[in-house]
PDB file of C-alpha atoms in Angstrom:
ATOM      1  CA  MET A   1      98.184  64.540  78.678  1.00 52.00           C
ATOM      2  CA  ASN A   2      96.746  64.406  75.122  1.00 72.00           C
ATOM      3  CA  SER A   3      96.725  68.352  73.896  1.00 88.00           C
ATOM      4  CA  PRO A   4      96.158  70.192  76.929  1.00 96.00           C
ATOM      5  CA  THR A   5      94.760  73.805  77.183  1.00 98.00           C
ATOM      6  CA  ILE A   6      97.003  75.868  78.794  1.00 98.00           C
ATOM      7  CA  GLY A   7      96.014  79.464  80.595  1.00 98.00           C
ATOM      8  CA  VAL A   8      98.160  82.225  81.884  1.00 98.00           C
ATOM      9  CA  PHE A   9      96.730  84.578  84.508  1.00 98.00           C
ATOM     10  CA  PRO A  10      97.563  87.735  84.840  1.00 97.00           C
ATOM     11  CA  ALA A  11      98.752  87.638  81.302  1.00 97.00           C
ATOM     12  CA  ALA A  12      99.244  90.949  80.281  1.00 91.00           C
ATOM     13  CA  GLY A  13     102.056  91.937  82.640  1.00 87.00           C
ATOM     14  CA  GLY A  14     105.694  91.741  82.257  1.00 91.00           C
ATOM     15  CA  ILE A  15     106.502  88.032  83.257  1.00 95.00           C
ATOM     16  CA  GLY A  16     103.073  87.253  81.895  1.00 95.00           C
ATOM     17  CA  GLY A  17     103.507  89.207  78.641  1.00 94.00           C
ATOM     18  CA  GLY A  18     106.788  87.739  77.964  1.00 95.00           C
ATOM     19  CA  THR A  19     105.654  84.001  79.048  1.00 97.00           C
ATOM     20  CA  VAL A  20     102.562  84.728  76.413  1.00 97.00           C
ATOM     21  CA  LYS A  21     105.072  85.767  73.411  1.00 96.00           C
ATOM     22  CA  HIS A  22     107.175  82.250  74.034  1.00 97.00           C
ATOM     23  CA  LEU A  23     104.144  79.846  74.406  1.00 98.00           C
ATOM     24  CA  LEU A  24     102.427  80.994  70.940  1.00 97.00           C
ATOM     25  CA  PRO A  25     104.995  79.424  69.028  1.00 97.00           C
ATOM     26  CA  ARG A  26     105.428  76.241  70.815  1.00 97.00           C
ATOM     27  CA  PHE A  27     101.712  75.543  71.046  1.00 97.00           C
ATOM     28  CA  PRO A  28      98.838  75.745  68.971  1.00 96.00           C
ATOM     29  CA  SER A  29      97.049  78.788  69.694  1.00 96.00           C
ATOM     30  CA  LYS A  30      93.655  77.606  69.928  1.00 96.00           C
ATOM     31  CA  LYS A  31      94.832  75.332  73.048  1.00 97.00           C
ATOM     32  CA  LEU A  32      96.356  78.663  74.690  1.00 98.00           C
ATOM     33  CA  VAL A  33      94.117  80.802  76.933  1.00 98.00           C
ATOM     34  CA  PHE A  34      95.591  84.114  78.031  1.00 97.00           C
ATOM     35  CA  ILE A  35      93.527  86.030  81.073  1.00 98.00           C
ATOM     36  CA  ALA A  36      94.136  89.698  82.104  1.00 97.00           C
ATOM     37  CA  ARG A  37      92.330  92.623  83.659  1.00 95.00           C
ATOM     38  CA  SER A  38      93.043  94.361  80.189  1.00 93.00           C
ATOM     39  CA  PRO A  39      93.385  91.716  77.561  1.00 92.00           C
ATOM     40  CA  GLU A  40      93.018  93.972  74.688  1.00 91.00           C
ATOM     41  CA  LYS A  41      96.798  94.933  75.587  1.00 90.00           C
ATOM     42  CA  LEU A  42      97.346  91.301  74.316  1.00 90.00           C
ATOM     43  CA  ARG A  43      96.411  91.983  70.799  1.00 88.00           C
ATOM     44  CA  GLU A  44      99.641  93.706  70.084  1.00 88.00           C
ATOM     45  CA  LEU A  45     100.874  89.741  69.936  1.00 88.00           C
ATOM     46  CA  PRO A  46     100.443  87.362  67.358  1.00 91.00           C
ATOM     47  CA  VAL A  47      97.420  85.756  69.299  1.00 90.00           C
ATOM     48  CA  ASP A  48      95.536  84.016  66.585  1.00 91.00           C
ATOM     49  CA  GLN A  49      93.144  81.634  67.906  1.00 94.00           C
ATOM     50  CA  ALA A  50      94.022  82.145  71.326  1.00 96.00           C
ATOM     51  CA  VAL A  51      91.366  82.793  73.708  1.00 96.00           C
ATOM     52  CA  LEU A  52      91.327  86.082  75.586  1.00 97.00           C
ATOM     53  CA  ARG A  53      89.309  86.461  79.008  1.00 97.00           C
ATOM     54  CA  ARG A  54      88.831  89.040  81.536  1.00 97.00           C
ATOM     55  CA  ALA A  55      89.699  88.467  84.833  1.00 98.00           C
ATOM     56  CA  ASP A  56      91.102  90.198  87.720  1.00 96.00           C
ATOM     57  CA  TYR A  57      92.534  89.144  91.134  1.00 97.00           C
ATOM     58  CA  ASP A  58      90.121  91.668  92.920  1.00 96.00           C
ATOM     59  CA  ASP A  59      87.270  90.581  91.596  1.00 97.00           C
ATOM     60  CA  ASN A  60      85.845  87.007  92.875  1.00 96.00           C
ATOM     61  CA  GLU A  61      83.141  86.727  90.246  1.00 97.00           C
ATOM     62  CA  SER A  62      85.832  87.256  87.479  1.00 97.00           C
ATOM     63  CA  LEU A  63      87.817  84.405  89.168  1.00 97.00           C
ATOM     64  CA  LYS A  64      85.223  81.894  89.108  1.00 97.00           C
ATOM     65  CA  VAL A  65      85.087  81.695  85.469  1.00 97.00           C
ATOM     66  CA  ALA A  66      88.593  82.481  84.372  1.00 98.00           C
ATOM     67  CA  PHE A  67      89.810  78.942  84.560  1.00 98.00           C
ATOM     68  CA  GLU A  68      86.987  76.957  82.870  1.00 98.00           C
ATOM     69  CA  GLY A  69      88.212  74.938  80.286  1.00 97.00           C
ATOM     70  CA  LEU A  70      91.857  74.772  81.591  1.00 98.00           C
ATOM     71  CA  ASN A  71      94.335  71.974  82.149  1.00 98.00           C
ATOM     72  CA  ILE A  72      97.342  73.695  82.916  1.00 98.00           C
ATOM     73  CA  LEU A  73      97.666  77.254  84.726  1.00 98.00           C
ATOM     74  CA  PHE A  74     100.761  79.366  85.103  1.00 98.00           C
ATOM     75  CA  LEU A  75      99.712  81.733  87.972  1.00 98.00           C
ATOM     76  CA  ILE A  76     101.536  84.810  88.012  1.00 98.00           C
ATOM     77  CA  SER A  77     101.578  86.466  91.598  1.00 97.00           C
ATOM     78  CA  TYR A  78      99.500  89.266  92.814  1.00 95.00           C
ATOM     79  CA  ALA A  79     101.374  92.877  92.069  1.00 91.00           C
ATOM     80  CA  SER A  80     102.116  94.100  95.372  1.00 90.00           C
ATOM     81  CA  VAL A  81     104.363  93.672  98.572  1.00 90.00           C
ATOM     82  CA  GLU A  82     101.463  92.929 100.821  1.00 91.00           C
ATOM     83  CA  HIS A  83     101.660  89.852 102.597  1.00 95.00           C
ATOM     84  CA  GLU A  84      98.313  88.499 103.708  1.00 95.00           C
ATOM     85  CA  TYR A  85      95.670  90.366 101.085  1.00 95.00           C
ATOM     86  CA  ARG A  86      98.312  88.615  98.658  1.00 96.00           C
ATOM     87  CA  THR A  87      98.075  85.277 100.234  1.00 98.00           C
ATOM     88  CA  GLU A  88      94.431  85.267 100.048  1.00 98.00           C
ATOM     89  CA  ARG A  89      94.008  86.464  96.349  1.00 98.00           C
ATOM     90  CA  HIS A  90      96.446  83.481  95.378  1.00 98.00           C
ATOM     91  CA  ARG A  91      94.683  80.940  97.305  1.00 98.00           C
ATOM     92  CA  THR A  92      91.426  82.281  95.849  1.00 98.00           C
ATOM     93  CA  ALA A  93      92.748  81.841  92.360  1.00 98.00           C
ATOM     94  CA  ILE A  94      93.870  78.275  93.161  1.00 98.00           C
ATOM     95  CA  ASP A  95      91.165  77.345  94.609  1.00 98.00           C
ATOM     96  CA  HIS A  96      88.855  78.433  91.419  1.00 98.00           C
ATOM     97  CA  ALA A  97      91.681  76.662  89.117  1.00 98.00           C
ATOM     98  CA  ILE A  98      91.446  73.475  90.699  1.00 98.00           C
ATOM     99  CA  ARG A  99      87.339  73.537  90.615  1.00 98.00           C
ATOM    100  CA  SER A 100      87.484  74.287  87.270  1.00 98.00           C
ATOM    101  CA  GLY A 101      89.519  71.305  86.270  1.00 98.00           C
ATOM    102  CA  VAL A 102      93.126  72.758  86.747  1.00 98.00           C
ATOM    103  CA  THR A 103      95.238  69.526  87.280  1.00 98.00           C
ATOM    104  CA  HIS A 104      98.971  71.490  87.098  1.00 98.00           C
ATOM    105  CA  ILE A 105      99.886  74.865  88.177  1.00 98.00           C
ATOM    106  CA  PHE A 106     103.151  76.528  87.533  1.00 98.00           C
ATOM    107  CA  TYR A 107     103.224  79.044  90.197  1.00 98.00           C
ATOM    108  CA  GLY A 108     105.588  82.178  89.691  1.00 98.00           C
ATOM    109  CA  SER A 109     107.474  82.932  93.238  1.00 97.00           C
ATOM    110  CA  LEU A 110     110.258  84.909  93.561  1.00 96.00           C
ATOM    111  CA  GLY A 111     113.843  84.157  93.874  1.00 95.00           C
ATOM    112  CA  TYR A 112     114.360  84.855  97.348  1.00 94.00           C
ATOM    113  CA  GLY A 113     115.528  82.441 100.363  1.00 86.00           C
ATOM    114  CA  GLY A 114     118.551  81.127  98.724  1.00 79.00           C
ATOM    115  CA  ASN A 115     118.555  77.506  97.416  1.00 81.00           C
ATOM    116  CA  PRO A 116     115.211  76.972  95.820  1.00 82.00           C
ATOM    117  CA  GLU A 117     114.521  73.968  98.139  1.00 80.00           C
ATOM    118  CA  GLY A 118     114.555  76.354 100.975  1.00 83.00           C
ATOM    119  CA  ASP A 119     111.243  77.653 102.736  1.00 91.00           C
ATOM    120  CA  GLN A 120     112.581  80.531 104.655  1.00 94.00           C
ATOM    121  CA  SER A 121     112.991  84.049 103.882  1.00 96.00           C
ATOM    122  CA  VAL A 122     113.661  87.352 106.092  1.00 97.00           C
ATOM    123  CA  ALA A 123     112.391  89.234 102.831  1.00 97.00           C
ATOM    124  CA  HIS A 124     108.548  90.570 103.610  1.00 96.00           C
ATOM    125  CA  VAL A 125     107.631  90.376 100.160  1.00 96.00           C
ATOM    126  CA  MET A 126     108.726  86.629  99.944  1.00 97.00           C
ATOM    127  CA  GLN A 127     106.154  85.599 102.600  1.00 97.00           C
ATOM    128  CA  ALA A 128     102.934  85.550 100.492  1.00 97.00           C
ATOM    129  CA  HIS A 129     104.862  83.468  98.005  1.00 97.00           C
ATOM    130  CA  LEU A 130     105.988  81.199 100.609  1.00 97.00           C
ATOM    131  CA  ASP A 131     102.383  80.715 101.953  1.00 98.00           C
ATOM    132  CA  THR A 132     101.399  80.191  98.568  1.00 98.00           C
ATOM    133  CA  GLU A 133     104.081  77.521  97.689  1.00 98.00           C
ATOM    134  CA  ARG A 134     102.775  75.791 101.027  1.00 97.00           C
ATOM    135  CA  TYR A 135      99.250  76.235  99.706  1.00 98.00           C
ATOM    136  CA  LEU A 136     100.183  74.279  96.502  1.00 98.00           C
ATOM    137  CA  GLN A 137     101.695  71.254  98.327  1.00 98.00           C
ATOM    138  CA  GLU A 138      98.611  70.958 100.516  1.00 98.00           C
ATOM    139  CA  CYS A 139      96.455  71.179  97.619  1.00 98.00           C
ATOM    140  CA  THR A 140      98.208  67.829  96.448  1.00 98.00           C
ATOM    141  CA  ARG A 141      97.031  66.073  99.261  1.00 97.00           C
ATOM    142  CA  GLN A 142      93.436  67.310  99.254  1.00 96.00           C
ATOM    143  CA  HIS A 143      92.961  67.019  95.602  1.00 98.00           C
ATOM    144  CA  VAL A 144      94.031  63.395  93.860  1.00 96.00           C
ATOM    145  CA  GLY A 145      95.614  64.149  90.388  1.00 96.00           C
ATOM    146  CA  PHE A 146      96.746  67.944  91.296  1.00 98.00           C
ATOM    147  CA  SER A 147     100.009  68.931  91.041  1.00 98.00           C
ATOM    148  CA  TYR A 148     102.561  71.950  90.579  1.00 98.00           C
ATOM    149  CA  THR A 149     105.809  73.495  89.963  1.00 98.00           C
ATOM    150  CA  VAL A 150     106.868  76.598  91.756  1.00 98.00           C
ATOM    151  CA  ILE A 151     108.975  78.733  89.667  1.00 98.00           C
ATOM    152  CA  ARG A 152     111.487  80.635  91.679  1.00 97.00           C
ATOM    153  CA  GLU A 153     111.884  83.608  89.611  1.00 97.00           C
ATOM    154  CA  GLY A 154     115.252  85.429  90.132  1.00 96.00           C
ATOM    155  CA  LEU A 155     114.797  89.225  90.319  1.00 97.00           C
ATOM    156  CA  TYR A 156     114.752  90.694  87.318  1.00 95.00           C
ATOM    157  CA  SER A 157     117.160  93.164  85.997  1.00 97.00           C
ATOM    158  CA  GLU A 158     114.773  95.559  85.082  1.00 97.00           C
ATOM    159  CA  SER A 159     113.453  95.978  88.478  1.00 96.00           C
ATOM    160  CA  TYR A 160     116.857  97.419  89.880  1.00 98.00           C
ATOM    161  CA  PRO A 161     114.751 100.939  90.898  1.00 97.00           C
ATOM    162  CA  LEU A 162     112.987  98.763  93.621  1.00 97.00           C
ATOM    163  CA  TYR A 163     116.600  98.481  95.218  1.00 97.00           C
ATOM    164  CA  THR A 164     118.369 101.645  94.417  1.00 98.00           C
ATOM    165  CA  ALA A 165     115.457 103.966  95.800  1.00 97.00           C
ATOM    166  CA  PHE A 166     113.997 104.523  92.106  1.00 97.00           C
ATOM    167  CA  PHE A 167     117.298 105.534  90.645  1.00 97.00           C
ATOM    168  CA  ASP A 168     116.821 106.695  87.098  1.00 96.00           C
ATOM    169  CA  PRO A 169     119.898 106.917  84.695  1.00 95.00           C
ATOM    170  CA  LYS A 170     118.033 109.455  82.700  1.00 95.00           C
ATOM    171  CA  GLN A 171     117.694 111.716  85.724  1.00 95.00           C
ATOM    172  CA  PRO A 172     120.677 110.593  87.853  1.00 96.00           C
ATOM    173  CA  VAL A 173     121.272 111.769  91.598  1.00 97.00           C
ATOM    174  CA  ASP A 174     124.393 111.809  93.436  1.00 97.00           C
ATOM    175  CA  GLU A 175     123.640 109.490  95.738  1.00 98.00           C
ATOM    176  CA  ILE A 176     121.715 106.436  96.091  1.00 98.00           C
ATOM    177  CA  LYS A 177     120.162 106.380  99.867  1.00 98.00           C
ATOM    178  CA  ILE A 178     119.245 102.548 101.114  1.00 98.00           C
ATOM    179  CA  PRO A 179     119.755 100.642 104.249  1.00 98.00           C
ATOM    180  CA  HIS A 180     122.739  98.804 102.614  1.00 98.00           C
ATOM    181  CA  ASP A 181     126.384  99.799 102.312  1.00 98.00           C
ATOM    182  CA  GLY A 182     126.473  98.091  98.534  1.00 97.00           C
ATOM    183  CA  ALA A 183     129.136  95.314  99.539  1.00 97.00           C
ATOM    184  CA  GLY A 184     128.470  91.164 100.774  1.00 93.00           C
ATOM    185  CA  SER A 185     126.368  88.760  98.613  1.00 91.00           C
ATOM    186  CA  GLY A 186     125.161  89.910  95.353  1.00 92.00           C
ATOM    187  CA  ILE A 187     122.411  89.513  93.052  1.00 97.00           C
ATOM    188  CA  ALA A 188     121.580  87.026  90.113  1.00 97.00           C
ATOM    189  CA  TRP A 189     120.045  89.484  87.886  1.00 98.00           C
ATOM    190  CA  VAL A 190     117.973  88.055  85.097  1.00 98.00           C
ATOM    191  CA  LYS A 191     116.132  89.342  82.153  1.00 98.00           C
ATOM    192  CA  ARG A 192     112.422  89.551  82.536  1.00 97.00           C
ATOM    193  CA  GLU A 193     111.747  88.289  79.150  1.00 97.00           C
ATOM    194  CA  GLU A 194     114.113  85.568  79.716  1.00 98.00           C
ATOM    195  CA  LEU A 195     112.127  84.764  82.760  1.00 98.00           C
ATOM    196  CA  GLY A 196     109.059  84.231  80.180  1.00 98.00           C
ATOM    197  CA  GLU A 197     110.958  82.350  77.841  1.00 98.00           C
ATOM    198  CA  GLY A 198     112.064  79.744  80.313  1.00 98.00           C
ATOM    199  CA  THR A 199     108.700  79.396  81.938  1.00 98.00           C
ATOM    200  CA  ALA A 200     107.419  78.635  78.299  1.00 98.00           C
ATOM    201  CA  GLU A 201     110.097  76.164  77.800  1.00 98.00           C
ATOM    202  CA  LEU A 202     108.878  74.586  81.245  1.00 98.00           C
ATOM    203  CA  ILE A 203     105.720  74.309  80.276  1.00 98.00           C
ATOM    204  CA  LYS A 204     106.485  72.782  76.822  1.00 98.00           C
ATOM    205  CA  ARG A 205     108.467  70.042  78.247  1.00 98.00           C
ATOM    206  CA  PHE A 206     105.773  69.336  81.095  1.00 98.00           C
ATOM    207  CA  VAL A 207     103.374  68.782  78.129  1.00 97.00           C
ATOM    208  CA  GLN A 208     105.456  66.670  76.246  1.00 96.00           C
ATOM    209  CA  ASP A 209     106.076  64.346  78.991  1.00 96.00           C
ATOM    210  CA  PRO A 210     104.160  64.493  82.392  1.00 95.00           C
ATOM    211  CA  ASP A 211     105.189  61.502  83.685  1.00 94.00           C
ATOM    212  CA  GLY A 212     108.568  61.784  83.259  1.00 97.00           C
ATOM    213  CA  PHE A 213     108.897  65.808  83.965  1.00 98.00           C
ATOM    214  CA  PRO A 214     111.220  66.336  86.887  1.00 98.00           C
ATOM    215  CA  TYR A 215     109.911  69.362  88.208  1.00 98.00           C
ATOM    216  CA  ARG A 216     106.371  68.047  89.371  1.00 98.00           C
ATOM    217  CA  ASN A 217     105.661  69.188  92.647  1.00 97.00           C
ATOM    218  CA  ARG A 218     108.815  70.681  93.127  1.00 97.00           C
ATOM    219  CA  LYS A 219     110.496  74.153  93.327  1.00 97.00           C
ATOM    220  CA  VAL A 220     113.113  75.560  90.658  1.00 97.00           C
ATOM    221  CA  LEU A 221     115.167  78.508  90.278  1.00 97.00           C
ATOM    222  CA  LEU A 222     115.346  80.522  87.176  1.00 97.00           C
ATOM    223  CA  SER A 223     118.285  82.978  87.830  1.00 97.00           C
ATOM    224  CA  GLY A 224     121.058  84.905  85.934  1.00 96.00           C
ATOM    225  CA  PRO A 225     124.533  83.442  85.271  1.00 93.00           C
ATOM    226  CA  ARG A 226     126.295  85.406  88.169  1.00 95.00           C
ATOM    227  CA  THR A 227     125.974  87.860  90.563  1.00 97.00           C
ATOM    228  CA  LEU A 228     126.735  91.517  90.933  1.00 98.00           C
ATOM    229  CA  THR A 229     126.808  93.078  94.682  1.00 98.00           C
ATOM    230  CA  LEU A 230     124.355  96.255  94.844  1.00 98.00           C
ATOM    231  CA  GLY A 231     127.753  98.267  94.792  1.00 98.00           C
ATOM    232  CA  GLU A 232     128.738  96.837  91.312  1.00 98.00           C
ATOM    233  CA  THR A 233     125.255  97.169  90.187  1.00 98.00           C
ATOM    234  CA  VAL A 234     125.241 101.199  91.131  1.00 98.00           C
ATOM    235  CA  SER A 235     128.820 101.234  89.376  1.00 98.00           C
ATOM    236  CA  ILE A 236     126.785 100.071  86.270  1.00 98.00           C
ATOM    237  CA  LEU A 237     123.827 102.001  86.884  1.00 98.00           C
ATOM    238  CA  ALA A 238     126.525 105.111  86.930  1.00 98.00           C
ATOM    239  CA  LYS A 239     128.533 103.985  83.739  1.00 97.00           C
ATOM    240  CA  LEU A 240     125.118 104.095  81.712  1.00 97.00           C
ATOM    241  CA  ALA A 241     123.933 107.164  83.042  1.00 97.00           C
ATOM    242  CA  LYS A 242     127.416 109.071  82.599  1.00 97.00           C
ATOM    243  CA  HIS A 243     127.126 110.245  85.931  1.00 97.00           C
ATOM    244  CA  THR A 244     129.224 110.071  89.279  1.00 97.00           C
ATOM    245  CA  VAL A 245     126.968 107.907  91.833  1.00 98.00           C
ATOM    246  CA  ARG A 246     127.392 106.336  95.284  1.00 97.00           C
ATOM    247  CA  ILE A 247     125.344 104.394  97.732  1.00 98.00           C
ATOM    248  CA  ARG A 248     124.914 106.341 100.966  1.00 98.00           C
ATOM    249  CA  GLN A 249     123.641 103.976 103.816  1.00 98.00           C
ATOM    250  CA  VAL A 250     121.039 105.318 105.535  1.00 98.00           C
ATOM    251  CA  SER A 251     118.522 103.971 108.399  1.00 98.00           C
ATOM    252  CA  VAL A 252     115.045 102.537 107.552  1.00 97.00           C
ATOM    253  CA  ASP A 253     113.055 105.508 108.354  1.00 96.00           C
ATOM    254  CA  GLU A 254     115.347 107.979 106.266  1.00 97.00           C
ATOM    255  CA  PHE A 255     114.781 105.303 103.405  1.00 97.00           C
ATOM    256  CA  ALA A 256     111.290 105.147 103.771  1.00 96.00           C
ATOM    257  CA  ARG A 257     110.441 109.026 104.122  1.00 95.00           C
ATOM    258  CA  GLN A 258     111.915 109.305 100.704  1.00 96.00           C
ATOM    259  CA  PRO A 259     109.011 110.337  98.620  1.00 93.00           C
ATOM    260  CA  GLN A 260     109.498 108.433  95.453  1.00 94.00           C
ATOM    261  CA  VAL A 261     109.869 105.495  97.942  1.00 95.00           C
ATOM    262  CA  SER A 262     106.992 106.071  99.816  1.00 91.00           C
ATOM    263  CA  SER A 263     104.509 106.738  96.821  1.00 91.00           C
ATOM    264  CA  ASN A 264     105.974 103.372  95.033  1.00 91.00           C
ATOM    265  CA  PHE A 265     105.370 101.195  97.773  1.00 92.00           C
ATOM    266  CA  THR A 266     101.806 102.233  99.154  1.00 90.00           C
ATOM    267  CA  TYR A 267      98.837  99.710  98.481  1.00 86.00           C
ATOM    268  CA  HIS A 268      95.345  99.899  99.750  1.00 86.00           C
ATOM    269  CA  GLY A 269      96.573 102.820 101.393  1.00 88.00           C
ATOM    270  CA  VAL A 270      98.999 101.146 103.440  1.00 89.00           C
ATOM    271  CA  ASP A 271     102.820 102.604 103.270  1.00 92.00           C
ATOM    272  CA  HIS A 272     105.152  99.264 103.059  1.00 93.00           C
ATOM    273  CA  SER A 273     108.538 101.283 102.594  1.00 95.00           C
ATOM    274  CA  ALA A 274     110.067 100.184 106.057  1.00 96.00           C
ATOM    275  CA  LEU A 275     108.954  96.637 105.469  1.00 95.00           C
ATOM    276  CA  TRP A 276     110.481  96.679 102.116  1.00 96.00           C
ATOM    277  CA  THR A 277     113.786  97.315 103.613  1.00 97.00           C
ATOM    278  CA  THR A 278     113.661  93.732 104.757  1.00 97.00           C
ATOM    279  CA  THR A 279     114.803  92.894 101.270  1.00 97.00           C
ATOM    280  CA  PHE A 280     118.331  94.375 102.106  1.00 97.00           C
ATOM    281  CA  GLU A 281     118.586  91.998 105.072  1.00 97.00           C
ATOM    282  CA  ALA A 282     118.166  89.412 102.592  1.00 97.00           C
ATOM    283  CA  PHE A 283     120.872  90.624 100.215  1.00 97.00           C
ATOM    284  CA  ARG A 284     123.208  90.380 103.494  1.00 96.00           C
ATOM    285  CA  ARG A 285     122.192  87.155 103.905  1.00 95.00           C
ATOM    286  CA  GLY A 286     122.830  85.965 100.537  1.00 95.00           C
ATOM    287  CA  GLU A 287     118.861  85.264  99.779  1.00 96.00           C
ATOM    288  CA  GLY A 288     119.490  86.898  96.302  1.00 95.00           C
ATOM    289  CA  ALA A 289     122.983  85.308  95.214  1.00 95.00           C
ATOM    290  CA  PHE A 290     122.222  81.351  94.535  1.00 95.00           C
ATOM    291  CA  VAL A 291     122.789  80.769  90.904  1.00 95.00           C
ATOM    292  CA  SER A 292     121.065  77.994  88.995  1.00 96.00           C
ATOM    293  CA  PRO A 293     122.174  76.776  85.746  1.00 97.00           C
ATOM    294  CA  LEU A 294     118.552  75.828  84.670  1.00 98.00           C
ATOM    295  CA  LEU A 295     117.766  78.908  82.938  1.00 98.00           C
ATOM    296  CA  GLY A 296     120.617  78.764  80.368  1.00 98.00           C
ATOM    297  CA  GLU A 297     119.723  75.182  79.709  1.00 98.00           C
ATOM    298  CA  LEU A 298     115.928  76.005  78.916  1.00 98.00           C
ATOM    299  CA  LEU A 299     117.127  78.859  76.806  1.00 98.00           C
ATOM    300  CA  GLY A 300     120.159  77.115  74.991  1.00 98.00           C
ATOM    301  CA  ARG A 301     122.461  79.967  75.925  1.00 98.00           C
ATOM    302  CA  GLU A 302     123.637  81.766  78.695  1.00 97.00           C
ATOM    303  CA  PRO A 303     121.361  84.278  79.758  1.00 98.00           C
ATOM    304  CA  GLU A 304     121.874  87.861  79.320  1.00 97.00           C
ATOM    305  CA  ASP A 305     123.841  89.977  81.455  1.00 97.00           C
ATOM    306  CA  PHE A 306     122.355  92.813  83.849  1.00 98.00           C
ATOM    307  CA  GLU A 307     124.211  95.890  82.038  1.00 97.00           C
ATOM    308  CA  THR A 308     122.976  94.653  78.503  1.00 97.00           C
ATOM    309  CA  THR A 309     119.633  94.581  79.558  1.00 97.00           C
ATOM    310  CA  VAL A 310     119.830  97.796  81.451  1.00 97.00           C
ATOM    311  CA  SER A 311     121.401  99.665  78.643  1.00 96.00           C
ATOM    312  CA  ARG A 312     118.698  98.167  76.215  1.00 92.00           C
ATOM    313  CA  SER A 313     115.591  99.164  78.408  1.00 83.00           C
TER     314      SER A 313
END
């Protein structure tokens, strides 16, 4: 592929922004298109001649033209824990991208399910990702010349509040009430910006040698180099907070009734707090504990550990 045009959508969030930051030194800016609901947020980066476009997952008209002129797209998932609506939005974006001429999609999936080649998960939040992964595979059969790479992004360190009932080290509580005892299989936490850096490097390698790219029509996992149990994770948070904190295992209903939980898991007027607890069952089954060396290889260094990342955030 001769000097392709590369797009990122949505480009202004955590994963998108980190990827944008690391794409800029790897490609001529005039070959980059950054698409976001609020693209002006990207002007704090040295975007130079990169094209900034406005589009929104919830706005079909904007999606129809969002991907024009692109050859390669990094598609980041719709930001919610919904299932059916999220799947439908992903499919709509993929369809418009292919109609616009995109021939390869890197899709930002999630690191549940254990081995990245797997296609099962008990986590509700993973279901839209699995649907989207299957749809991309279907698109390779429907559209000659189209290919994809699924990037299962390990659970990023900065997202620990989702799994600790929104614990805040600056305002620590004595107990973290979750439907899990903190023991068992761990989580291979990974720094969010390093996920963006690894993704940018994957895209660079694809552009350099698309025919020899080893991850065409495959799933890959970008994870941290080691796992921490939820109990070990909370111990680190307690150390940083300088406060004694313990996990208290509670029922699904008690977890979901906590006001800071329900307020953060409500989308389109529906409270998904109880469904979110399937992530804890996924942890019990080891779905977050799979460690892949790929991110370290892409970075050329060992990924940053959980304590370092959280202490700096």
